[in-house]
Coordinates of C-alpha atoms and ligand atoms in Angstrom, one line a residue:
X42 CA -24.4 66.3 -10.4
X43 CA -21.8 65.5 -13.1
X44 CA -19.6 64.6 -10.5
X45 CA -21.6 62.0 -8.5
X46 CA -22.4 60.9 -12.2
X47 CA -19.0 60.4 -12.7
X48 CA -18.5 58.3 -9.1
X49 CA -21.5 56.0 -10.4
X50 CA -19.6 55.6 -13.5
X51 CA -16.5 54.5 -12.4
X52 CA -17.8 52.5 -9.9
X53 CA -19.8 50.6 -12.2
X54 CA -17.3 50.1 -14.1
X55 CA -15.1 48.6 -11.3
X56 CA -17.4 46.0 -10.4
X57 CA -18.4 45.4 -13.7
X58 CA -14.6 44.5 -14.7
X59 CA -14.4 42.8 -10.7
X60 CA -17.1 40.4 -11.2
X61 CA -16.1 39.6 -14.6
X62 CA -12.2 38.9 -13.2
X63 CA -14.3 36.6 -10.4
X64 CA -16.3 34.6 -12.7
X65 CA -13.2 34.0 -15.2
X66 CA -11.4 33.2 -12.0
X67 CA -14.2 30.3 -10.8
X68 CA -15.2 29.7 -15.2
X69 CA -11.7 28.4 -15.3
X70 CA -12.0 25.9 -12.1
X71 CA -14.7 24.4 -13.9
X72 CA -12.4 23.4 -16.7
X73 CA -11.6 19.5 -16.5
X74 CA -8.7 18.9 -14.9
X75 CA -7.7 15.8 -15.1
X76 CA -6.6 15.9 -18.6
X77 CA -4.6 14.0 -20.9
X78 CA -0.8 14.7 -20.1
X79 CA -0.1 13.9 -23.8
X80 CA -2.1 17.4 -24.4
X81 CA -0.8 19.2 -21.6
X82 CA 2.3 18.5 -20.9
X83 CA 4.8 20.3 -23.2
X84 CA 2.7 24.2 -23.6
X85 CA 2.1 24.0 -19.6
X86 CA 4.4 25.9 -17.1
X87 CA 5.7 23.9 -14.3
X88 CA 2.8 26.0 -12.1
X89 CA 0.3 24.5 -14.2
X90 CA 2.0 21.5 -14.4
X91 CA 2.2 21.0 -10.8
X92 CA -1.4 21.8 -10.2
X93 CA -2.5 19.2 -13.1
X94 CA -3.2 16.9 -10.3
X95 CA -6.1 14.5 -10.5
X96 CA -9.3 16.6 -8.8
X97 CA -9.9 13.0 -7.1
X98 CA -10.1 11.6 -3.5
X99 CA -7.3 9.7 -2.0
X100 CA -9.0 6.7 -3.2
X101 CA -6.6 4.1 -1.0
X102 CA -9.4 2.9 0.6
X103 CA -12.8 1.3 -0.4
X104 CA -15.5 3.3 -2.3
X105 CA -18.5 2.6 -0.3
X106 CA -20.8 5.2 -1.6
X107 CA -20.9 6.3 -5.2
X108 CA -18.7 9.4 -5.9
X109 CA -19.9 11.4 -9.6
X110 CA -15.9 12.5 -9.5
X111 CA -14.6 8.4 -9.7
X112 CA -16.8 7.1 -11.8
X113 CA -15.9 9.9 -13.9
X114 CA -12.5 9.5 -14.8
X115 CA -13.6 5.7 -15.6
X116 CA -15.4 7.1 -18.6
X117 CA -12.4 9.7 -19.8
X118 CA -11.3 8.9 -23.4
X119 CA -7.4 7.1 -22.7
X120 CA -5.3 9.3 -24.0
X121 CA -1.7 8.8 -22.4
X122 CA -0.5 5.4 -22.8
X123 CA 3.1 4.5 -22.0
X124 CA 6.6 5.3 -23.8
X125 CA 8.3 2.4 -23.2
X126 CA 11.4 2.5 -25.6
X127 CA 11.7 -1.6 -24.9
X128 CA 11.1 -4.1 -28.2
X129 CA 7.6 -5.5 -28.5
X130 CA 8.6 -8.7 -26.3
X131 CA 8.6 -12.2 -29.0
X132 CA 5.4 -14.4 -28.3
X133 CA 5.4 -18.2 -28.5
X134 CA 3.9 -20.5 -31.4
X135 CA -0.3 -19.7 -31.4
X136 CA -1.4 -22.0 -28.4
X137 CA 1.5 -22.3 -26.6
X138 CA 1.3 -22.4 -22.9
X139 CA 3.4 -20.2 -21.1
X140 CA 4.9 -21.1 -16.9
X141 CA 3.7 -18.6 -14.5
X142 CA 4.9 -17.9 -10.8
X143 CA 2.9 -16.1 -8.7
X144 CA 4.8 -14.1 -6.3
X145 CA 2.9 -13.7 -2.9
X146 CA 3.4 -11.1 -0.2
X147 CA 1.7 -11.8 3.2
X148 CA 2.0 -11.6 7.1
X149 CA 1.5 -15.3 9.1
X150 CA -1.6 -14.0 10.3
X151 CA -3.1 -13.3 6.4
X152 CA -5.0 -15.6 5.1
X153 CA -4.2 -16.9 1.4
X154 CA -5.1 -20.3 0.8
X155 CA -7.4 -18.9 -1.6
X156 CA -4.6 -19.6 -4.4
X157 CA -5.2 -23.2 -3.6
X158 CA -8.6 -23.5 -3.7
X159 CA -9.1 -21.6 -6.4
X160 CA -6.1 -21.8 -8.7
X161 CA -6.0 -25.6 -7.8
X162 CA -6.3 -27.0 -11.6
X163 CA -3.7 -24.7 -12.6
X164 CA -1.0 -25.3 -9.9
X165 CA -1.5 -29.1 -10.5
X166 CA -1.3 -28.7 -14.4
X167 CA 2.5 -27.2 -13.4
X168 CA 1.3 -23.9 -15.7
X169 CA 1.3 -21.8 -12.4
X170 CA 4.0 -21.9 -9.3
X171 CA 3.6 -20.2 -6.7
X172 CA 6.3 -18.3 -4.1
X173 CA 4.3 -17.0 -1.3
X174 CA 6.8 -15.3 1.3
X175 CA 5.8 -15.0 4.5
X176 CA 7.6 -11.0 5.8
X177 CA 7.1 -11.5 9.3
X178 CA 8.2 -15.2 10.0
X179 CA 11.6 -16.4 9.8
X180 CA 11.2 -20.2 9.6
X181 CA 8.7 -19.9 6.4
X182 CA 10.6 -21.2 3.7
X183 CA 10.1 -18.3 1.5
X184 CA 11.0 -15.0 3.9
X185 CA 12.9 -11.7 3.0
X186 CA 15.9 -10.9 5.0
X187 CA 14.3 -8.2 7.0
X188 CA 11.1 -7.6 7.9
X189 CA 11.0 -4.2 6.0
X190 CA 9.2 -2.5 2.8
X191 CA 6.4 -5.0 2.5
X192 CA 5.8 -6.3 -0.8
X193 CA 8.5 -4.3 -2.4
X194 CA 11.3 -5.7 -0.6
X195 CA 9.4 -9.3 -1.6
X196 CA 9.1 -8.8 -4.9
X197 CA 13.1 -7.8 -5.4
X198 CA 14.1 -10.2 -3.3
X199 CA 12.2 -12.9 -5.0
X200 CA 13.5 -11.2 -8.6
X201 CA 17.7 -11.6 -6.8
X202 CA 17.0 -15.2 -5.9
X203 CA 15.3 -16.6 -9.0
X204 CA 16.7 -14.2 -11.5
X205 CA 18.4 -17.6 -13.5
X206 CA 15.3 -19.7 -13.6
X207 CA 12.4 -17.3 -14.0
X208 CA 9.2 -18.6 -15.3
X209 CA 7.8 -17.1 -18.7
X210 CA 5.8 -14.4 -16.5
X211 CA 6.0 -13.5 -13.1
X212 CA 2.4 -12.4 -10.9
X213 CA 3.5 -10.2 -8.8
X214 CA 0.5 -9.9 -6.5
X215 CA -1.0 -9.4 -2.2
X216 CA -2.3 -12.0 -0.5
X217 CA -6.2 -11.1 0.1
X218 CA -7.8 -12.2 -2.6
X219 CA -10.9 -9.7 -2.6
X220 CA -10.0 -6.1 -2.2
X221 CA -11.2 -2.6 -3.9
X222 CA -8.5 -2.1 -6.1
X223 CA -8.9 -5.7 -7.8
X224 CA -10.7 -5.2 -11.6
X225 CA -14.5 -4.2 -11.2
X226 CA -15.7 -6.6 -14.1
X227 CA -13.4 -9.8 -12.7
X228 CA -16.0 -9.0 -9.1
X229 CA -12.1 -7.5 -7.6
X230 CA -11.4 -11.3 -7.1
X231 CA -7.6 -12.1 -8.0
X232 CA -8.2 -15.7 -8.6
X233 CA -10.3 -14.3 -11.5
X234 CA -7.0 -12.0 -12.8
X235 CA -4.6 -14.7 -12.3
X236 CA -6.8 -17.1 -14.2
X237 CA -7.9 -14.7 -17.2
X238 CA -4.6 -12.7 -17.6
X239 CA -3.5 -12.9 -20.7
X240 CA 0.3 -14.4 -21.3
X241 CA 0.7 -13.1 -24.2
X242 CA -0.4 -9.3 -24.0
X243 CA 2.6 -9.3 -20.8
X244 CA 5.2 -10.9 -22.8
X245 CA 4.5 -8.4 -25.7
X246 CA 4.2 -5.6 -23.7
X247 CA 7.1 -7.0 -20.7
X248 CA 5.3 -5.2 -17.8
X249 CA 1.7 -5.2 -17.3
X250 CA -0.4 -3.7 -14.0
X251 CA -2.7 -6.1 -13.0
X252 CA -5.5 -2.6 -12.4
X253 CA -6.8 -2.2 -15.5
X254 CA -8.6 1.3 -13.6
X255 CA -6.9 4.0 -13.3
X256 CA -8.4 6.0 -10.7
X257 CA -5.9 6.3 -8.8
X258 CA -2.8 6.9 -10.3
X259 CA -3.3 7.6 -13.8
X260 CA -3.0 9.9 -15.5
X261 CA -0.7 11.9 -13.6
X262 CA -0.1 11.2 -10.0
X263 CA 2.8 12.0 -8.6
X264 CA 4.8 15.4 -9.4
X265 CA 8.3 14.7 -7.8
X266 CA 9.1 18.2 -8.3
X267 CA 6.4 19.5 -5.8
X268 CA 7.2 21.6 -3.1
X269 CA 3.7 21.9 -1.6
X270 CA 2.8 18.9 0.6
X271 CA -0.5 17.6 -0.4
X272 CA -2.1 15.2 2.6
X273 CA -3.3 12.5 -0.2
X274 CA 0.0 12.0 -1.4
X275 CA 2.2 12.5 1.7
X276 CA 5.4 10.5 -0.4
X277 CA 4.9 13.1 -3.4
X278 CA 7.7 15.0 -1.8
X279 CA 10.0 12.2 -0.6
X280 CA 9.9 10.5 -4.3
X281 CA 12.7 13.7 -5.6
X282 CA 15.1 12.3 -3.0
X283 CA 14.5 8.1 -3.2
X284 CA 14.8 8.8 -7.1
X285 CA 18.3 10.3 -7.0
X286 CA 19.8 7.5 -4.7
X287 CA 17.4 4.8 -6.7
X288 CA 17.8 6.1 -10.3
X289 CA 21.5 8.6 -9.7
X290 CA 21.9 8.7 -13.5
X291 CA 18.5 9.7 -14.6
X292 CA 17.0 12.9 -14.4
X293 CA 13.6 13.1 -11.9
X294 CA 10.5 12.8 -14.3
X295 CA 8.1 15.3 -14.3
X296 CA 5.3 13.1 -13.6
X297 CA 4.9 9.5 -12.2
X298 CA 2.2 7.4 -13.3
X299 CA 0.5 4.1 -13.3
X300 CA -2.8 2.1 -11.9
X301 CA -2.1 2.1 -8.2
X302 CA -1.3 -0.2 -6.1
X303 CA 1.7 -2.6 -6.8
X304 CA 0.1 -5.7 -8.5
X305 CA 1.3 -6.5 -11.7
X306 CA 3.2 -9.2 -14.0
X307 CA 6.2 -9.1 -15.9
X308 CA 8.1 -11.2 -18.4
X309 CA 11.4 -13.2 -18.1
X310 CA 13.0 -11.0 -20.6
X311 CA 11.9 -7.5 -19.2
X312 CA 12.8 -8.7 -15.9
X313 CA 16.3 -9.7 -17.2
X314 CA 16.6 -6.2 -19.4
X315 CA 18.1 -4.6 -16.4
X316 CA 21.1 -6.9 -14.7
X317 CA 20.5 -8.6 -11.1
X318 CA 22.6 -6.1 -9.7
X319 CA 20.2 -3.3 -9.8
X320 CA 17.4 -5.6 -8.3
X321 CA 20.2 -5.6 -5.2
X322 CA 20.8 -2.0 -5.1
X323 CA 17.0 -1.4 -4.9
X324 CA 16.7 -3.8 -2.1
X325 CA 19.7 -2.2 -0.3
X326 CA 18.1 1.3 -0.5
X327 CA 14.5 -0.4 1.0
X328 CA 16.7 -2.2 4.0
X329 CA 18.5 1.0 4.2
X330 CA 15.6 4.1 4.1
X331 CA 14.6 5.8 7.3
X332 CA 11.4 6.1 5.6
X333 CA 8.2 4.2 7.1
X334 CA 7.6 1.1 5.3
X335 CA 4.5 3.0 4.3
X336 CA 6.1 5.3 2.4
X337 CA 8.9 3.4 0.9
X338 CA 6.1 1.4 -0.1
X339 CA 4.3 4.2 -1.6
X340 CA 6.8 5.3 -3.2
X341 CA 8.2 1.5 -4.9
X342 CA 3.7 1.5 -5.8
X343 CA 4.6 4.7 -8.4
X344 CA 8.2 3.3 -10.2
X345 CA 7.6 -0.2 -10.5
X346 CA 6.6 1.0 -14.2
X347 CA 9.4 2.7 -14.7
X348 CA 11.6 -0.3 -13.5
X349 CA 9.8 -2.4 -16.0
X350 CA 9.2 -0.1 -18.8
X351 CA 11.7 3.0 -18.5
X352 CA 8.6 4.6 -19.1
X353 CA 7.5 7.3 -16.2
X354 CA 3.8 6.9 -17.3
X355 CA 2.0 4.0 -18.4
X356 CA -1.6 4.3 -18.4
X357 CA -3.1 2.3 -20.7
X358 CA -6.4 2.5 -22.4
X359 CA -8.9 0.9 -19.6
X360 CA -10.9 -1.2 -22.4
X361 CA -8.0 -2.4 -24.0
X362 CA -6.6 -3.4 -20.5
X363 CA -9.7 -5.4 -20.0
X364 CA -10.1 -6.8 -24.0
X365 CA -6.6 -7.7 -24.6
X366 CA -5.3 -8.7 -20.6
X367 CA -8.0 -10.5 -19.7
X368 CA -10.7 -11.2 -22.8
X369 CA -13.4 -8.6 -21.3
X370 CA -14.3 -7.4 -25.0
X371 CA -17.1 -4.9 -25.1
X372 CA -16.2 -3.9 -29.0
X373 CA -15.3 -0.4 -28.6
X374 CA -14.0 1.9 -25.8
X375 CA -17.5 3.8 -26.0
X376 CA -19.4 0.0 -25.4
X377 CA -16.8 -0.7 -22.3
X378 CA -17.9 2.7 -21.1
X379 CA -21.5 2.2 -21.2
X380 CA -21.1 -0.5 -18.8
X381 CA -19.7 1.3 -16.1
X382 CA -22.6 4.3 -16.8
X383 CA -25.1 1.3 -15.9
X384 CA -22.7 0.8 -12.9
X385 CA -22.9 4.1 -12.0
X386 CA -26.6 4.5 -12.1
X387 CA -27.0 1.2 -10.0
X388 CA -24.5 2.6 -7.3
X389 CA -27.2 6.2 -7.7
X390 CA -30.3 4.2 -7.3
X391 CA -28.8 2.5 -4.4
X392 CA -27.8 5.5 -2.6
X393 CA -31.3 6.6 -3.1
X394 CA -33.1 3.2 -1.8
X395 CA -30.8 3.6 1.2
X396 CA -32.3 7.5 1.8
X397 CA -35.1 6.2 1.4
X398 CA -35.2 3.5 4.1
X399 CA -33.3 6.0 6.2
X400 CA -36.5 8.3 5.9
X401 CA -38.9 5.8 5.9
X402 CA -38.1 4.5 9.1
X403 CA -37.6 7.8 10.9
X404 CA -40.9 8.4 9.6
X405 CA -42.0 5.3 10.9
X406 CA -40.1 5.8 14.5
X407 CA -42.4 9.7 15.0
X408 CA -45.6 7.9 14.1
X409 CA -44.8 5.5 16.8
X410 CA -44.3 8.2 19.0
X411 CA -40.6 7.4 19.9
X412 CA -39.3 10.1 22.0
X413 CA -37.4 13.0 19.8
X414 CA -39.2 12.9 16.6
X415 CA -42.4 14.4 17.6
X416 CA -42.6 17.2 14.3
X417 CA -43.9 14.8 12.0
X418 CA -44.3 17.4 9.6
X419 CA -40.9 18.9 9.3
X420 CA -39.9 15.3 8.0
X421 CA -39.0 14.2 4.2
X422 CA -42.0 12.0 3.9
X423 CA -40.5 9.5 1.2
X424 CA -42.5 8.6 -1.7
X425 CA -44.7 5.4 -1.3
X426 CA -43.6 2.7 -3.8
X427 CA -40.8 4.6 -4.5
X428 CA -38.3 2.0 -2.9
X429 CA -40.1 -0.9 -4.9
X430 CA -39.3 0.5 -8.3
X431 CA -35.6 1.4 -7.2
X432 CA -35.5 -2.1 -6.5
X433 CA -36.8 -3.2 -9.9
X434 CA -34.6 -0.7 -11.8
X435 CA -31.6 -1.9 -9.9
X436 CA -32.7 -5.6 -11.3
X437 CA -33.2 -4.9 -15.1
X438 CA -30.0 -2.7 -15.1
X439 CA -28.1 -5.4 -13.3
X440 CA -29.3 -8.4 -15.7
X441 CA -28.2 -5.7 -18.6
X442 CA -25.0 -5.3 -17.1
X443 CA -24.5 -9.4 -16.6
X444 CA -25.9 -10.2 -20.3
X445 CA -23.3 -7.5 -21.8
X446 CA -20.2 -9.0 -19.5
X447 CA -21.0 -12.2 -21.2
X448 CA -20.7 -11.4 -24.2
X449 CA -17.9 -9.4 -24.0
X450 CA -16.2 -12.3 -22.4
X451 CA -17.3 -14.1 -25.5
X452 CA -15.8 -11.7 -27.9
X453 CA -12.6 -11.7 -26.1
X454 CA -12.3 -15.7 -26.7
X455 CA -11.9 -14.6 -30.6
X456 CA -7.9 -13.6 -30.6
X457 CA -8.8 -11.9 -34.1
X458 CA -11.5 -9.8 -32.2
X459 CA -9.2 -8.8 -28.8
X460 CA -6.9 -7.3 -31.5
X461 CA -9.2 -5.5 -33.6
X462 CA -10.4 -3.8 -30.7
X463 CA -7.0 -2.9 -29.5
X464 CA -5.9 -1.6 -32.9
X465 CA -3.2 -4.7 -32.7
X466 CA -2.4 -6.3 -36.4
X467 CA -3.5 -9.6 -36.9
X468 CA -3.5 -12.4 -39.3
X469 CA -5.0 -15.5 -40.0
X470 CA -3.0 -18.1 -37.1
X471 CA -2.0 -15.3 -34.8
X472 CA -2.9 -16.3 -31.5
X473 CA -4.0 -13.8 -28.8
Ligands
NAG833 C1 -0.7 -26.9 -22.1 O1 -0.8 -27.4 -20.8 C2 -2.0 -28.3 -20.7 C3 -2.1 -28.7 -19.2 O2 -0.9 -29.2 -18.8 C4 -1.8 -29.5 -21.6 O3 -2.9 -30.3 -21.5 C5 -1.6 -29.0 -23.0 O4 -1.4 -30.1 -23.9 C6 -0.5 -28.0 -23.1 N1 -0.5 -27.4 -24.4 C7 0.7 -27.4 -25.2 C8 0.5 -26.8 -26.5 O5 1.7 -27.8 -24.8

């Protein structure tokens, strides 16, 4: 008897000490990860530091549906912002205008006569140029040499050839002038960036991304150290071998970061900190890879930021992106955030509306008798009226959401307000 006793014992035991190793195990997958790399970086091994990867989808491509994990990191408190060791850049007298050149990458088959049309009173007013190279045709009069590295190669080769007479800023931007990864609140139309974009906050700053999100790419995003391929991030691995030809005398960071996808504007004076010269150099190694243009394209999208700031990561605060780049001034991080909670439930009530119709008219299809959906009773019978108050719910949160834009863009036309809500000192004749 003892015995057996003894058996139970141990066994008990066992499991109890298995199943508590098992829900440690799955309690600790629960934790956040995306966290701040300011936080995490120095205490964490490079195990942990190579599995601090953003728990997020590849996100190259357009969010159709709403995902809980995106809209997520939208609401994270910024935490990692850049390390730029490059001089605050010296702004103009208050009200000053400042020459822009918008530097255009496209194929003869895109379409960007958008910047015309839209950008019209600008361009005539001499404030903006424009250099729109055309990759893929040799008689444009603004092409690269080879038809190789998309924008990249574009946006060095227009840097070699105008490196003497640069405007005040240079847009560094696609040709389509909708697309996903445009800013939510500007409706992802570039005409709207190029037009708001503040001159100021990109020659104080020298480099700023044009995304103010920064899902993906922030706040970690690429480990060049990694050895384990991961499918969303095919260049991860590539970026430890094109660092030591691009960047021989620095060490490989740890961690590459920045809003994706390789629109941004930079300042004469950042663009000159580094001599023409290494603008060639880069060029040569784009002309010269064996990597797709894909990837060498990837790979320019996640050290343009470090070309322009020397900083590995910048990631900064999403609110004070929108407030002091473009005038979108909610008055605090936690007001910008609510906005895009009243996003997210619109995006929820719509997925829902959409079930519902989906139901609704299998529903509809049985009663009618239509062949396969004969079991009337095993379907979801949606709720009647339901879809009616989705639809007014989606209404009063989207006039919410349109009344509070307003009068954030307001607020942003005060300069004394942008930098109050940056935590940027200001005094009385300070411009923006
Ligand atoms: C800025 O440019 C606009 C348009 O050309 C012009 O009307 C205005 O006077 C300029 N402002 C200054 C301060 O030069």
């Amino acid at each position: 008897m003892l015995r057996r006793y003894q058996t139970y014992l141990i066994f008990a035991v066992l499991s109890v000490v298995f199943l508590f190793t098992i829900f440690q195990n799955v309690a600790w997958r629960r934790l956040p990860q995306v966290v701040g790399l300011g936080e995490h970086y120095d205490g964490a091994s490079e195990e942990e530091k190579m599995h601090d990867v953003p728990d997020v989808k590849p996100g190259h491509k357009h969010e159709d549906l709403p995902s809980l994990q995106e809209d997520k990191s939208t609401f994270k408190e910024p935490k990692v912002e850049s390390d730029s060791p490059y001089p605050i850049g010296e702004l103009k007298p208050a009200g000053s205008n400042y020459t822009k050149c918008l530097v255009v990458s496209r194929q003869r088959s895109e379409d960007s006569t958008w910047i015309q049309d839209e950008l019209r009173d600008m361009l005539d007013d001499g404030i903006l140029t424009k250099a729109e190279y055309v990759v893929d045709d040799h008689s444009a009069p603004l092409h690269p040499i080879k038809n190789k590295g998309h924008e990249s190669n574009v946006y060095l080769t227009y840097i070699i050839d105008h490196y003497d007479q640069l405007s005040d800023l240079t847009i560094f931007i696609h040709f389509h002038r909708f697309s996903w990864h445009n800013n939510i609140l500007m409706d992802e139309d570039a005409a709207q960036m190029v037009r708001h974009l503040s001159p100021e906050r990109v020659t104080r700053d020298g480099y700023m991304n044009l995304r103010c999100h920064w899902e993906p790419g922030c706040p970690s995003w690429l480990h060049p150290g990694a050895t384990q391929r991961n499918y969303d991030k095919m260049e991860e691995t590539l970026v430890a071998d094109a660092w030591a030809e691009l960047f021989p005398l620095d060490p490989i960071p740890a961690v590459l970061a920045q809003p994706c996808c390789a629109q941004f504007a930079v300042s004469r004076d950042r663009i000159r900190a580094l001599p023409k010269q290494r603008y060639v150099s880069m060029r040569d190694w784009i002309l010269r890879t064996e990597l797709s243009d894909y990837m060498s394209g990837r790979v320019f999208e996640y050290i343009w930021q470090y070309i322009f700031t020397a900083s590995p990561i910048h990631c900064p605060s999403m609110s004070a992106c929108y407030c002091d780049g473009y005038g979108y001034c909610f008055g605090s991080p936690q007001a910008f955030d609510k906005w895009f909670e009243l996003r997210y439930e619109v995006k929820e009530y719509a997925a829902e509306l959409a079930l519902w119709r989906e139901q609704a008219d299998l529903i509809e299809r049985a009663r009618n008798g239509d062949g396969t959906f004969d079991e009337e009773a095993v379907l979801d019978v949606p709720q009647i009226g339901r879809d009616a108050w989705l639809r007014a719910e989606m209404e009063d949160l989207e006039a919410t959401m349109l009344e509070l834009k307003h009068e954030a863009f307001e607020r942003g036309r005060k300069p004394e307000l942008r930098a109050l809500e940056v935590g940027r000192m200001w005094k009385d004749g300070d411009g923006f």
